Short mmCIF file of C-alpha atoms and ligand atoms in Angstrom, two decimals:
data_model
loop_
_atom_site.label_atom_id
_atom_site.label_comp_id
_atom_site.label_asym_id
_atom_site.label_seq_id
_atom_site.Cartn_x
_atom_site.Cartn_y
_atom_site.Cartn_z
CA UNK A 1 11.97 -8.69 -24.95
CA UNK A 2 11.40 -4.60 -26.46
CA UNK A 3 10.66 -3.68 -22.73
CA UNK A 4 14.01 -4.46 -22.04
CA UNK A 5 15.62 -3.25 -25.86
CA UNK A 6 13.77 0.29 -24.60
CA UNK A 7 15.16 -0.01 -20.84
CA UNK A 8 18.41 0.18 -22.28
CA UNK A 9 17.57 2.64 -24.23
CA UNK A 10 16.78 5.29 -22.17
CA UNK A 11 19.04 4.25 -19.91
CA UNK A 12 19.76 7.56 -18.62
CA UNK A 13 23.27 7.16 -17.45
CA UNK A 14 23.91 6.43 -20.60
CA UNK A 15 21.91 9.31 -22.82
CA UNK A 16 23.42 11.77 -19.62
CA UNK A 17 27.55 10.28 -21.15
CA UNK A 18 25.60 10.79 -24.85
CA UNK A 19 24.06 14.27 -24.37
CA UNK A 20 26.48 15.39 -22.07
CA UNK A 21 24.39 16.50 -19.17
CA UNK A 22 26.15 14.59 -16.32
CA UNK A 23 28.61 12.99 -14.74
CA UNK A 24 29.65 9.61 -12.22
CA UNK A 25 32.75 10.07 -10.43
CA UNK A 26 34.85 7.97 -8.23
CA UNK A 27 36.16 11.10 -5.80
CA UNK A 28 33.00 11.90 -4.92
CA UNK A 29 30.75 8.88 -5.12
CA UNK A 30 27.51 9.31 -4.88
CA UNK A 31 27.47 12.47 -5.17
CA UNK A 32 26.62 13.84 -9.49
CA UNK A 33 28.81 16.38 -10.90
CA UNK A 34 26.37 18.63 -13.47
CA UNK A 35 28.19 19.75 -17.25
CA UNK A 36 27.02 22.93 -19.27
CA UNK A 37 24.49 21.36 -21.25
CA UNK A 38 22.81 19.53 -17.81
CA UNK A 39 22.75 22.77 -15.52
CA UNK A 40 20.59 24.17 -18.77
CA UNK A 41 17.79 21.44 -17.93
CA UNK A 42 18.19 21.75 -14.29
CA UNK A 43 17.82 26.11 -14.02
CA UNK A 44 15.27 25.51 -16.30
CA UNK A 45 13.34 22.76 -13.85
CA UNK A 46 14.50 25.60 -11.03
CA UNK A 47 13.41 28.62 -12.18
CA UNK A 48 9.60 26.88 -13.50
CA UNK A 49 10.05 25.64 -9.57
CA UNK A 50 10.28 29.85 -8.43
CA UNK A 51 7.87 31.55 -10.60
CA UNK A 52 5.74 29.14 -9.81
CA UNK A 53 5.86 29.68 -6.31
CA UNK A 54 6.18 32.83 -5.90
CA UNK A 55 3.11 33.41 -7.43
CA UNK A 56 1.04 30.94 -5.17
CA UNK A 57 2.24 32.76 -2.77
CA UNK A 58 5.41 31.34 -1.20
CA UNK A 59 8.69 33.10 -0.16
CA UNK A 60 12.05 31.60 -0.74
CA UNK A 61 14.47 31.23 2.37
CA UNK A 62 17.55 29.18 2.19
CA UNK A 63 19.24 27.44 5.66
CA UNK A 64 23.01 26.33 6.36
CA UNK A 65 23.73 22.59 4.74
CA UNK A 66 25.94 22.30 8.09
CA UNK A 67 23.83 22.69 11.61
CA UNK A 68 25.16 22.08 15.53
CA UNK A 69 25.17 18.78 16.39
CA UNK A 70 22.92 19.48 18.84
CA UNK A 71 19.93 21.06 16.19
CA UNK A 72 19.05 17.29 15.42
CA UNK A 73 19.13 16.16 18.33
CA UNK A 74 16.56 17.78 18.84
CA UNK A 75 14.71 17.20 16.21
CA UNK A 76 15.16 13.47 16.85
CA UNK A 77 16.97 13.67 13.30
CA UNK A 78 20.11 12.23 15.88
CA UNK A 79 17.82 9.58 17.35
CA UNK A 80 16.07 8.30 14.17
CA UNK A 81 18.18 9.28 11.13
CA UNK A 82 22.17 8.97 12.52
CA UNK A 83 23.15 5.59 10.21
CA UNK A 84 22.47 7.94 6.81
CA UNK A 85 23.80 11.25 8.35
CA UNK A 86 27.76 13.25 7.81
CA UNK A 87 29.43 14.60 10.33
CA UNK A 88 31.91 17.36 10.42
CA UNK A 89 34.08 18.22 13.89
CA UNK A 90 34.81 22.29 13.90
CA UNK A 91 36.81 24.72 15.90
CA UNK A 92 35.78 21.50 19.00
CA UNK A 93 32.28 21.54 17.35
CA UNK A 94 30.36 18.97 16.59
CA UNK A 95 28.31 19.82 13.50
CA UNK A 96 26.34 17.18 10.86
CA UNK A 97 25.30 17.65 7.26
CA UNK A 98 21.62 18.68 6.47
CA UNK A 99 19.89 15.64 5.22
CA UNK A 100 16.82 17.71 5.28
CA UNK A 101 16.47 21.41 5.40
CA UNK A 102 12.70 21.16 8.07
CA UNK A 103 14.92 22.05 11.28
CA UNK A 104 16.55 25.10 9.17
CA UNK A 105 12.96 26.90 8.24
CA UNK A 106 12.21 26.09 11.53
CA UNK A 107 14.51 29.09 13.59
CA UNK A 108 13.89 31.11 10.79
CA UNK A 109 10.03 30.29 11.87
CA UNK A 110 10.49 30.82 15.78
CA UNK A 111 13.14 34.12 14.91
CA UNK A 112 10.69 36.70 15.76
CA UNK A 113 7.06 36.64 17.30
CA UNK A 114 4.74 35.12 15.19
CA UNK A 115 0.40 36.87 15.03
CA UNK A 116 -2.11 34.84 14.01
CA UNK A 117 -2.47 37.86 11.57
CA UNK A 118 0.61 36.55 9.09
CA UNK A 119 0.09 32.46 9.02
CA UNK A 120 0.05 31.12 6.59
CA UNK A 121 3.78 31.31 6.13
CA UNK A 122 5.04 29.89 2.80
CA UNK A 123 9.00 29.12 2.76
CA UNK A 124 10.38 26.90 -0.17
CA UNK A 125 13.46 26.05 -0.52
CA UNK A 126 15.96 24.22 -2.93
CA UNK A 127 17.67 22.63 -0.16
CA UNK A 128 21.25 20.34 -0.97
CA UNK A 129 20.98 18.02 1.58
CA UNK A 130 23.38 14.58 1.94
CA UNK A 131 21.96 11.22 3.15
CA UNK A 132 24.20 8.76 3.26
CA UNK A 133 23.26 5.70 0.65
CA UNK A 134 25.58 2.26 0.96
CA UNK A 135 28.16 2.80 -2.20
CA UNK A 136 26.27 -1.08 -4.01
CA UNK A 137 22.62 1.03 -4.60
CA UNK A 138 24.16 4.11 -5.34
CA UNK A 139 22.41 4.45 -9.32
CA UNK A 140 23.48 7.79 -11.79
CA UNK A 141 20.86 11.17 -10.58
CA UNK A 142 18.48 7.89 -9.59
CA UNK A 143 19.40 7.35 -6.29
CA UNK A 144 22.33 9.43 -4.54
CA UNK A 145 24.30 10.30 -1.83
CA UNK A 146 23.83 14.34 -2.22
CA UNK A 147 20.80 15.98 -4.07
CA UNK A 148 18.38 18.97 -4.29
CA UNK A 149 15.12 18.76 -2.11
CA UNK A 150 12.38 20.81 -3.47
CA UNK A 151 11.14 20.97 0.30
CA UNK A 152 8.55 23.88 1.23
CA UNK A 153 7.38 24.38 5.20
CA UNK A 154 4.14 25.87 5.84
CA UNK A 155 3.28 26.82 8.50
CA UNK A 156 -0.71 27.65 9.03
CA UNK A 157 -3.28 27.58 11.83
CA UNK A 158 -5.80 24.82 12.40
CA UNK A 159 -8.58 26.69 10.45
CA UNK A 160 -6.28 27.25 7.55
CA UNK A 161 -4.77 23.05 6.56
CA UNK A 162 -7.34 21.93 4.48
CA UNK A 163 -7.15 25.26 2.15
CA UNK A 164 -3.11 25.08 2.00
CA UNK A 165 -3.43 21.34 0.97
CA UNK A 166 -5.92 22.36 -1.79
CA UNK A 167 -3.45 25.24 -3.11
CA UNK A 168 -0.85 22.60 -2.88
CA UNK A 169 -2.64 19.80 -4.64
CA UNK A 170 -3.31 22.41 -7.88
CA UNK A 171 0.00 23.70 -7.65
CA UNK A 172 1.48 19.90 -8.03
CA UNK A 173 -1.43 19.56 -10.87
CA UNK A 174 -0.07 23.18 -12.93
CA UNK A 175 3.62 21.81 -12.98
CA UNK A 176 3.33 17.48 -13.38
CA UNK A 177 0.39 18.40 -16.25
CA UNK A 178 3.92 20.30 -18.07
CA UNK A 179 5.49 17.62 -18.33
CA UNK A 180 2.33 16.14 -19.83
CA UNK A 181 2.78 13.54 -16.68
CA UNK A 182 -0.30 11.77 -15.26
CA UNK A 183 0.32 10.77 -11.64
CA UNK A 184 -2.23 8.78 -8.54
CA UNK A 185 -2.83 10.08 -5.61
CA UNK A 186 -2.59 7.67 -2.57
CA UNK A 187 -3.69 8.97 1.47
CA UNK A 188 -0.99 7.25 3.42
CA UNK A 189 -2.37 7.40 8.01
CA UNK A 190 -1.54 6.99 11.73
CA UNK A 191 1.58 3.79 11.74
CA UNK A 192 1.29 1.28 14.70
CA UNK A 193 4.14 3.72 16.22
CA UNK A 194 3.35 7.16 16.00
CA UNK A 195 3.81 9.98 18.51
CA UNK A 196 1.40 12.86 19.75
CA UNK A 197 -2.57 12.83 20.54
CA UNK A 198 -4.71 10.40 18.64
CA UNK A 199 -7.58 13.03 18.80
CA UNK A 200 -5.16 15.49 16.31
CA UNK A 201 -4.23 12.44 14.40
CA UNK A 202 -8.45 11.41 13.56
CA UNK A 203 -9.13 15.67 12.73
CA UNK A 204 -5.94 15.60 10.16
CA UNK A 205 -6.95 12.56 8.12
CA UNK A 206 -10.03 13.44 8.31
CA UNK A 207 -9.42 16.58 7.00
CA UNK A 208 -6.58 15.27 3.73
CA UNK A 209 -9.65 13.13 3.20
CA UNK A 210 -11.93 15.78 2.75
CA UNK A 211 -10.02 18.06 0.56
CA UNK A 212 -9.83 15.02 -1.29
CA UNK A 213 -13.18 13.98 -1.95
CA UNK A 214 -13.40 17.79 -2.56
CA UNK A 215 -11.34 18.18 -5.82
CA UNK A 216 -13.10 14.84 -7.05
CA UNK A 217 -9.42 13.44 -6.69
CA UNK A 218 -9.25 9.51 -7.21
CA UNK A 219 -6.74 8.14 -4.78
CA UNK A 220 -5.91 5.09 -2.72
CA UNK A 221 -5.52 4.96 1.24
CA UNK A 222 -2.34 3.17 2.60
CA UNK A 223 -3.56 2.43 5.70
CA UNK A 224 -0.74 2.96 8.26
CA UNK A 225 1.55 4.31 6.20
CA UNK A 226 2.03 7.58 7.39
CA UNK A 227 4.63 8.84 8.60
CA UNK A 228 5.48 8.89 12.40
CA UNK A 229 4.39 12.38 12.63
CA UNK A 230 1.65 13.12 10.84
CA UNK A 231 -0.15 11.42 7.92
CA UNK A 232 0.62 12.19 3.99
CA UNK A 233 -0.64 12.18 0.82
CA UNK A 234 1.97 10.87 -2.26
CA UNK A 235 2.60 11.19 -5.62
CA UNK A 236 3.05 9.23 -8.14
CA UNK A 237 4.25 9.81 -12.19
CA UNK A 238 3.39 8.11 -14.13
CA UNK A 239 6.07 8.31 -17.57
CA UNK A 240 5.60 6.93 -21.00
CA UNK A 241 7.08 3.45 -20.30
CA UNK A 242 3.78 3.07 -18.42
CA UNK A 243 6.51 3.35 -15.02
CA UNK A 244 5.23 4.68 -11.69
CA UNK A 245 7.67 6.84 -9.29
CA UNK A 246 6.73 8.33 -5.79
CA UNK A 247 7.83 12.09 -6.57
CA UNK A 248 5.40 14.80 -4.60
CA UNK A 249 4.35 14.96 -1.49
CA UNK A 250 2.92 16.91 1.66
CA UNK A 251 3.12 15.90 4.40
CA UNK A 252 1.07 17.43 8.03
CA UNK A 253 2.89 17.51 11.06
CA UNK A 254 2.06 18.59 14.72
CA UNK A 255 5.70 17.05 15.84
CA UNK A 256 8.05 19.61 14.58
CA UNK A 257 6.04 22.24 16.27
CA UNK A 258 5.64 21.08 19.24
CA UNK A 259 9.82 20.07 19.40
CA UNK A 260 10.20 23.44 18.69
CA UNK A 261 7.97 25.27 20.88
CA UNK A 262 6.84 27.29 17.34
CA UNK A 263 3.81 29.48 18.22
CA UNK A 264 2.34 32.09 17.40
CA UNK A 265 -0.32 34.74 19.17
CA UNK A 266 -4.06 33.83 18.14
CA UNK A 267 -6.57 36.66 18.37
CA UNK A 268 -7.27 36.32 22.07
CA UNK A 269 -3.48 37.36 22.68
CA UNK A 270 -2.55 33.86 24.05
CA UNK A 271 -0.10 31.47 22.07
CA UNK A 272 -1.01 28.52 20.10
CA UNK A 273 1.16 25.95 18.02
CA UNK A 274 0.52 26.25 14.23
CA UNK A 275 0.30 23.05 12.16
CA UNK A 276 4.18 22.50 10.17
CA UNK A 277 3.03 20.81 6.07
CA UNK A 278 5.96 19.84 4.58
CA UNK A 279 5.95 19.48 0.90
CA UNK A 280 8.30 18.65 -2.01
CA UNK A 281 6.86 19.03 -5.69
CA UNK A 282 9.77 17.00 -7.87
CA UNK A 283 10.93 15.55 -4.93
CA UNK A 284 14.34 15.90 -5.66
CA UNK A 285 15.75 18.22 -8.81
CA UNK A 286 18.15 15.38 -9.66
CA UNK A 287 15.83 12.21 -9.01
CA UNK A 288 13.17 14.12 -11.32
CA UNK A 289 15.88 15.07 -13.96
CA UNK A 290 17.05 11.56 -14.76
CA UNK A 291 12.61 10.43 -14.84
CA UNK A 292 12.08 13.47 -17.14
CA UNK A 293 15.52 11.82 -18.92
CA UNK A 294 13.36 8.54 -19.29
CA UNK A 295 10.40 9.64 -20.23
CA UNK A 296 11.49 11.78 -22.71
CA UNK A 297 14.21 9.28 -24.20
CA UNK A 298 16.70 12.28 -24.45
CA UNK A 299 14.63 14.84 -26.84
CA UNK A 300 13.82 16.99 -24.78
CA UNK A 301 10.23 19.27 -25.06
CA UNK A 302 12.01 23.10 -26.80
CA UNK A 303 11.55 24.70 -24.03
CA UNK A 304 13.37 22.55 -22.35
CA UNK A 305 15.84 21.10 -24.30
CA UNK A 306 19.51 22.46 -23.38
CA UNK A 307 20.00 23.40 -27.30
CA UNK A 308 17.24 24.38 -28.74
CA UNK A 309 18.87 24.68 -32.32
CA UNK A 310 21.50 23.73 -34.22
CA UNK A 311 22.38 25.94 -37.11
CA UNK A 312 24.18 24.18 -40.39
CA UNK A 313 26.52 26.32 -42.49
CA UNK A 314 26.63 23.48 -45.73
CA UNK A 315 30.04 24.77 -46.73
CA UNK A 316 32.66 27.28 -45.22
CA UNK A 317 31.54 29.92 -46.60
CA UNK A 318 28.09 30.25 -45.03
CA UNK A 319 29.87 30.12 -41.75
CA UNK A 320 29.23 33.65 -41.09
CA UNK A 321 25.27 34.25 -42.00
CA UNK A 322 25.02 30.75 -39.41
CA UNK A 323 26.80 33.36 -36.66
CA UNK A 324 24.24 36.33 -37.51
CA UNK A 325 21.03 33.73 -38.30
CA UNK A 326 22.46 32.49 -34.69
CA UNK A 327 22.78 36.50 -33.00
CA UNK A 328 18.88 36.95 -33.92
CA UNK A 329 18.17 33.84 -32.51
CA UNK A 330 20.14 34.05 -29.44
CA UNK A 331 18.28 38.02 -29.70
CA UNK A 332 14.81 36.27 -28.82
CA UNK A 333 15.80 34.11 -25.94
CA UNK A 334 16.46 30.58 -27.81
CA UNK A 335 19.73 28.86 -26.72
CA UNK A 336 21.54 28.13 -30.47
CA UNK A 337 24.94 26.61 -31.52
CA UNK A 338 27.11 26.19 -34.68
CA UNK A 339 28.06 23.58 -36.08
CA UNK A 340 30.93 25.42 -38.43
CA UNK A 341 33.34 22.32 -38.69
CA UNK A 342 34.68 21.29 -41.70
CA UNK A 343 32.35 18.54 -42.15
CA UNK A 344 29.44 17.48 -44.98
CA UNK A 345 26.08 18.91 -44.27
CA UNK A 346 25.17 14.73 -44.12
CA UNK A 347 27.06 14.42 -41.31
CA UNK A 348 26.03 17.45 -39.19
CA UNK A 349 22.75 16.95 -39.42
CA UNK A 350 23.08 13.33 -38.06
CA UNK A 351 25.18 14.49 -35.07
CA UNK A 352 22.73 16.67 -34.84
CA UNK A 353 19.61 13.91 -34.40
CA UNK A 354 22.10 12.30 -32.13
CA UNK A 355 22.47 14.95 -29.20
CA UNK A 356 18.36 15.23 -30.15
CA UNK A 357 18.67 18.64 -30.76
CA UNK A 358 14.68 20.20 -31.43
CA UNK A 359 15.30 22.20 -34.38
CA UNK A 360 18.05 22.06 -37.46
CA UNK A 361 18.59 25.10 -39.36
CA UNK A 362 20.77 24.33 -43.21
CA UNK A 363 21.80 26.66 -44.30
CA UNK A 364 23.49 27.54 -47.85
CA UNK A 365 23.95 29.82 -50.61
CA UNK A 366 19.75 30.36 -51.27
CA UNK A 367 19.42 30.78 -47.93
CA UNK A 368 21.80 33.74 -47.37
CA UNK A 369 20.67 35.28 -49.78
CA UNK A 370 17.13 35.14 -49.03
CA UNK A 371 17.82 35.28 -45.66
CA UNK A 372 16.34 32.54 -44.85
CA UNK A 373 16.61 29.26 -43.88
CA UNK A 374 15.60 25.15 -44.73
CA UNK A 375 14.14 24.01 -40.75
CA UNK A 376 14.25 20.40 -39.51
CA UNK A 377 13.16 19.26 -37.01
CA UNK A 378 14.42 16.39 -34.87
CA UNK A 379 12.98 12.60 -36.17
CA UNK A 380 10.40 14.69 -38.36
CA UNK A 381 13.23 15.72 -41.03
CA UNK A 382 12.75 18.64 -42.89
CA UNK A 383 10.18 20.96 -42.93
CA UNK A 384 11.06 23.36 -45.79
CA UNK A 385 12.90 27.29 -46.56
CA UNK A 386 11.48 29.62 -44.21
CA UNK A 387 12.09 33.23 -44.39
CA UNK A 388 14.31 33.74 -40.85
CA UNK A 389 11.15 35.67 -39.37
CA UNK A 390 8.60 33.14 -40.06
CA UNK A 391 10.79 30.07 -38.66
CA UNK A 392 11.68 32.01 -35.10
CA UNK A 393 7.69 32.20 -35.27
CA UNK A 394 7.30 28.91 -35.98
CA UNK A 395 10.08 27.84 -32.53
CA UNK A 396 7.87 30.39 -30.48
CA UNK A 397 4.56 28.79 -31.63
CA UNK A 398 6.77 25.31 -30.80
CA UNK A 399 7.22 26.29 -27.47
ZN1 LIG B 1 10.69 19.39 6.10
#
């Protein structure tokens, strides 16, 4: 019973509406609209992702969301994924809207001659993809028809694959830890219907297994559950309600490079085929946001909160000072709002609590004279009077 109560309270669609994060509208079923506060969270997630990937040696790319039909025939999506795709026709040519970003990354890889010295090439893309889902299955940000995959495609030599997998495992761990998520790891091996050579499969599975063991990562084996083009490692994060969500994935692929004739010139001057690694960490930005909203029950950590500080003047006479405080906080990078309505302070505090703003600063006559604020923390209440400088330091140490 209490579980059900929790789930109701933590429904991300209701929280999304209450906190003004995103909306679903009948004008575009399954394609969410993001409100300004939702965009703050989204941008924080994307900026964090960009920063971490840049440090980890990835190069960011952006490929078109719509490309000609023949590309999708070549990639196999036309045969295997047709029912989930959207199509268009421009200048009497057939196009498809991308359900995945892989072919675009391959076109860029193939756009010039590659040498063994250039590898690994790590292309990262926040790719907007569209996949048709039945209207009955759509659910807020969890199940949508358009979403942004935090994709990356790594083109590597066979002798580099183990190290690349290791680096991805480290990056996944680094990013999940920032949200306080623990996670489970699953290794999925060759399915009954597979493409390619058995020997390559065995080698790839062995190298994934070796890396997991060398890093001392506990994992479960999911025999026969790999993709038809290669084995994979999946990551299931555990949220604060004890639920598990598959988010990240690392997939080895020998088929794509084959289909698209990817090559590099080896140290023997002969063309070789690279191995392609597809990987995602959030999975989908939209879905990850839904999980975060429920995981935190809308009370986001300070760095992620859309509004970090709400300044609450006690009376109209304190409004000017409130805006001064706001300007000083913004100068050091905080996202701040002033509740300058002519309402009782008790009501303003209650509403800021309802909006789950991490910190409140109540200001009245005394605070104005002392250049101070009465600091309050969401759910914890009054933290006492602090000079504005001290309050700023306090917030900075909470980040
Ligand atoms: Zn891919």
